[in-house]
Coordinates of C-alpha atoms in Angstrom, one line a residue:
Chain Z
K1 CA 8.6 -26.5 7.5
Q2 CA 9.3 -23.4 9.4
E3 CA 6.2 -21.6 10.7
V4 CA 6.3 -18.1 12.2
T5 CA 3.5 -16.7 14.3
Q6 CA 3.1 -13.1 15.5
I7 CA 0.7 -12.3 18.4
P8 CA -1.2 -10.1 18.6
A9 CA -2.3 -9.4 15.0
A10 CA -3.2 -5.9 16.0
L11 CA -2.5 -3.7 19.0
S12 CA -3.6 -0.2 19.9
V13 CA -2.1 1.6 22.9
P14 CA -1.9 5.2 24.1
E15 CA 1.3 7.2 23.5
G16 CA 4.0 6.8 26.1
E17 CA 3.4 3.2 26.9
N18 CA 6.0 0.5 26.8
L19 CA 5.0 -2.5 24.7
V20 CA 6.1 -6.0 23.6
L21 CA 5.5 -7.7 20.3
N22 CA 5.8 -11.4 20.1
C23 CA 7.1 -13.8 17.5
S24 CA 7.3 -17.5 17.8
F25 CA 8.8 -20.1 15.4
T26 CA 8.7 -23.9 15.1
D27 CA 12.3 -24.7 13.9
S28 CA 15.4 -23.5 15.7
A29 CA 17.7 -24.1 12.7
I30 CA 18.1 -20.5 11.9
Y31 CA 20.9 -18.2 10.9
N32 CA 19.3 -15.0 12.3
L33 CA 16.1 -13.2 13.1
Q34 CA 15.3 -9.8 11.7
W35 CA 12.6 -7.4 12.8
F36 CA 11.1 -5.1 10.2
R37 CA 8.7 -2.2 10.1
Q38 CA 6.3 -1.6 7.2
D39 CA 4.3 1.6 6.7
P40 CA 1.1 1.3 4.6
G41 CA 1.9 0.7 0.9
K42 CA 5.7 0.9 1.5
G43 CA 8.7 -1.4 1.6
L44 CA 10.2 -3.0 4.7
T45 CA 12.6 -1.1 7.0
S46 CA 15.0 -3.2 8.9
L47 CA 14.9 -2.4 12.6
L48 CA 17.1 -5.0 14.3
L49 CA 19.0 -8.2 13.4
I50 CA 19.8 -10.9 15.9
Q51 CA 22.3 -13.6 14.9
S52 CA 21.5 -17.1 16.1
S53 CA 24.3 -17.0 18.6
Q54 CA 23.1 -13.8 20.2
R55 CA 20.4 -13.3 22.8
E56 CA 19.4 -9.6 22.2
Q57 CA 20.1 -6.5 20.3
T58 CA 19.2 -2.9 21.1
S59 CA 18.7 0.2 18.9
G60 CA 17.5 3.4 20.6
R61 CA 14.1 2.7 22.1
L62 CA 13.9 -0.8 20.6
N63 CA 15.2 -4.0 22.1
A64 CA 14.8 -7.4 20.5
S65 CA 15.5 -10.7 22.2
L66 CA 15.9 -14.2 20.9
D67 CA 15.4 -17.6 22.6
K68 CA 16.0 -20.3 20.1
S69 CA 15.4 -23.1 22.6
S70 CA 11.8 -22.0 23.1
G71 CA 11.3 -20.7 19.6
R72 CA 10.5 -17.1 20.7
S73 CA 11.6 -13.6 20.0
T74 CA 10.2 -10.3 21.4
L75 CA 10.4 -6.8 20.3
Y76 CA 10.2 -4.3 23.1
I77 CA 9.3 -0.7 22.3
A78 CA 9.9 1.9 25.0
A79 CA 8.0 5.1 25.4
S80 CA 5.9 4.6 22.3
Q81 CA 5.2 7.5 20.0
P82 CA 2.5 8.1 17.3
G83 CA 5.3 7.8 14.7
D84 CA 5.8 4.2 15.8
S85 CA 2.4 3.3 14.2
A86 CA 3.1 0.7 11.5
T87 CA 3.1 -3.1 10.9
Y88 CA 5.9 -4.9 12.5
L89 CA 7.2 -8.1 11.0
C90 CA 9.6 -10.7 12.2
A91 CA 11.5 -12.9 9.7
L92 CA 13.8 -15.8 10.1
L93 CA 16.7 -16.7 7.8
I94 CA 16.5 -20.4 7.8
Q95 CA 19.6 -22.6 7.4
G96 CA 20.3 -24.0 4.0
A97 CA 17.5 -22.2 2.2
Q98 CA 18.9 -18.7 1.9
K99 CA 15.4 -17.2 2.3
L100 CA 13.5 -15.3 4.9
V101 CA 10.3 -16.8 6.4
F102 CA 8.0 -14.1 7.6
G103 CA 5.3 -13.9 10.2
Q104 CA 2.0 -12.2 9.4
G105 CA 2.9 -9.1 11.3
T106 CA 1.4 -7.1 14.2
R107 CA -0.4 -3.9 13.2
L108 CA 0.5 -1.3 15.9
T109 CA -1.4 1.9 16.4
I110 CA -0.2 4.5 18.9
N111 CA -2.9 6.9 19.9
P112 CA -1.9 10.5 20.8
Chain A
K1 CA 24.9 5.1 0.4
A2 CA 22.0 4.5 -1.8
G3 CA 19.4 1.9 -0.8
V4 CA 17.8 -0.8 -2.8
T5 CA 15.9 0.7 -5.8
Q6 CA 13.0 -0.8 -7.7
T7 CA 11.4 0.3 -10.9
P8 CA 8.7 0.9 -11.8
R9 CA 6.9 1.7 -8.6
Y10 CA 3.5 1.1 -10.0
L11 CA 2.2 -1.0 -12.8
I12 CA -1.2 -1.7 -14.2
K13 CA -1.6 -4.6 -16.6
T14 CA -4.4 -6.8 -18.0
R15 CA -4.8 -10.5 -17.7
G16 CA -2.6 -12.4 -20.2
Q17 CA 0.1 -9.8 -20.5
Q18 CA 3.6 -10.1 -19.2
V19 CA 5.6 -7.8 -17.0
T20 CA 9.2 -7.2 -16.1
L21 CA 10.3 -5.6 -12.7
S22 CA 13.7 -4.3 -12.0
C23 CA 15.8 -4.2 -8.8
S24 CA 19.2 -2.5 -8.2
P25 CA 20.8 -3.7 -4.9
I26 CA 22.9 -1.7 -2.5
S27 CA 26.4 -1.2 -3.8
G28 CA 28.5 -4.2 -2.8
H29 CA 25.6 -6.5 -2.1
R30 CA 25.7 -9.5 -4.4
S31 CA 22.6 -11.4 -3.3
V32 CA 19.2 -10.3 -4.5
S33 CA 16.0 -11.9 -3.4
W34 CA 12.4 -11.3 -4.5
Y35 CA 9.3 -11.6 -2.4
Q36 CA 5.6 -11.3 -3.1
Q37 CA 3.3 -9.6 -0.6
T38 CA -0.5 -10.0 -0.7
P39 CA -3.1 -9.3 2.0
G40 CA -4.1 -13.0 2.1
Q41 CA -0.8 -14.8 2.0
G42 CA 1.6 -12.2 3.5
L43 CA 5.2 -12.2 2.4
Q44 CA 6.3 -15.2 0.3
F45 CA 9.7 -15.9 -1.1
L46 CA 10.0 -16.1 -4.9
F47 CA 13.7 -16.6 -5.6
E48 CA 17.2 -15.7 -4.7
Y49 CA 20.1 -14.9 -7.0
F50 CA 23.9 -14.7 -6.4
S51 CA 26.6 -14.5 -9.0
E52 CA 24.0 -14.5 -11.8
T53 CA 22.7 -17.9 -10.6
Q54 CA 19.3 -18.7 -9.1
R55 CA 20.1 -20.6 -5.9
N56 CA 16.7 -21.0 -4.4
K57 CA 13.1 -20.8 -5.7
G58 CA 9.9 -20.6 -3.8
N59 CA 6.7 -22.4 -4.5
F60 CA 5.5 -20.4 -7.5
P61 CA 4.5 -21.5 -11.0
G62 CA 6.9 -21.3 -13.9
R63 CA 5.3 -18.1 -15.1
F64 CA 7.5 -16.4 -12.5
S65 CA 11.1 -16.1 -13.5
G66 CA 14.1 -13.9 -12.9
R67 CA 17.7 -13.3 -13.7
Q68 CA 20.7 -11.4 -12.3
F69 CA 23.2 -9.5 -14.3
S70 CA 27.0 -9.3 -13.7
N71 CA 26.5 -5.9 -11.9
S72 CA 24.2 -7.7 -9.4
R73 CA 21.1 -5.9 -10.7
S74 CA 18.1 -8.3 -11.0
E75 CA 14.9 -8.5 -13.0
M76 CA 11.9 -10.7 -12.5
N77 CA 9.3 -11.5 -15.1
V78 CA 5.8 -12.7 -14.8
S79 CA 4.2 -14.0 -18.0
T80 CA 0.5 -14.6 -18.7
L81 CA -0.6 -12.5 -15.9
E82 CA -3.5 -13.6 -13.7
L83 CA -5.7 -11.5 -11.4
G84 CA -4.1 -13.3 -8.4
D85 CA -0.7 -11.9 -9.4
S86 CA -1.8 -8.5 -8.1
A87 CA 0.6 -7.8 -5.3
L88 CA 3.4 -5.7 -3.9
Y89 CA 6.7 -7.2 -5.2
L90 CA 9.7 -6.6 -3.0
C91 CA 13.3 -7.0 -3.7
A92 CA 16.0 -7.4 -1.0
S93 CA 19.7 -7.3 -1.1
S94 CA 22.4 -8.6 1.2
K95 CA 26.1 -9.1 1.5
I96 CA 27.5 -12.6 1.0
R97 CA 30.0 -14.2 3.3
A98 CA 33.0 -16.1 1.9
S99 CA 31.0 -19.2 2.5
G100 CA 28.5 -18.1 -0.1
R101 CA 25.8 -17.8 2.6
I102 CA 23.6 -14.9 3.5
V103 CA 23.9 -14.4 7.2
D104 CA 23.7 -10.6 7.5
E105 CA 21.0 -8.0 7.5
Q106 CA 18.8 -7.9 4.4
F107 CA 17.6 -4.6 3.1
F108 CA 14.4 -4.1 1.1
G109 CA 13.4 -1.7 -1.6
P110 CA 10.2 0.3 -1.8
G111 CA 8.5 -2.4 -3.9
T112 CA 6.6 -2.4 -7.2
R113 CA 2.8 -2.4 -6.9
L114 CA 1.4 -4.6 -9.6
T115 CA -2.3 -4.4 -10.4
V116 CA -3.8 -6.9 -12.9
L117 CA -7.2 -6.0 -14.3

């Protein structure tokens, strides 16, 4: 059974800092890994998708990496801004099951 | 291009009632999945539909059911509501490859907040 862990559960940093969010998983049999952002009470906004054959993807100030052999993904946020405050979730699309398995998320607060 | 839409956005029901939630996927997306989000359990997969067929179902009781229409719109139904069914219900849509597999980005709607009293 695929298990997804996100560390830390919460993170508070001052504006302008670069930061890394971590996601680890137990089974490397995945199609892809997706990072989402969720604002309080809202739906999920897709940030980045990494296919299982890829090592990283970049979008603006965001960079996500994937290392299937070690069961790890990181989301790097450069020059953080207060508007980046949200919960960040990683999710794996596992082979055969056609479903996403989510981590519990990291609640990020960027202080002005 | 319009995103995934879900209706209603908020619902308040009492125990024992039933509820129907609706999801309209992004145009051209033929797979629709449903997830339940609660503070204690996080995001959990309910079911996935493609071509009007349920292809996969999560570990939820039979009170949870769904269907998909020929235009890819989907509904989920919860019968005999319990307090523990209070949650944010999220719908996601995705393209389907020729293989029939979801391998691309999934897009989520804003969710339906269900409160059971």
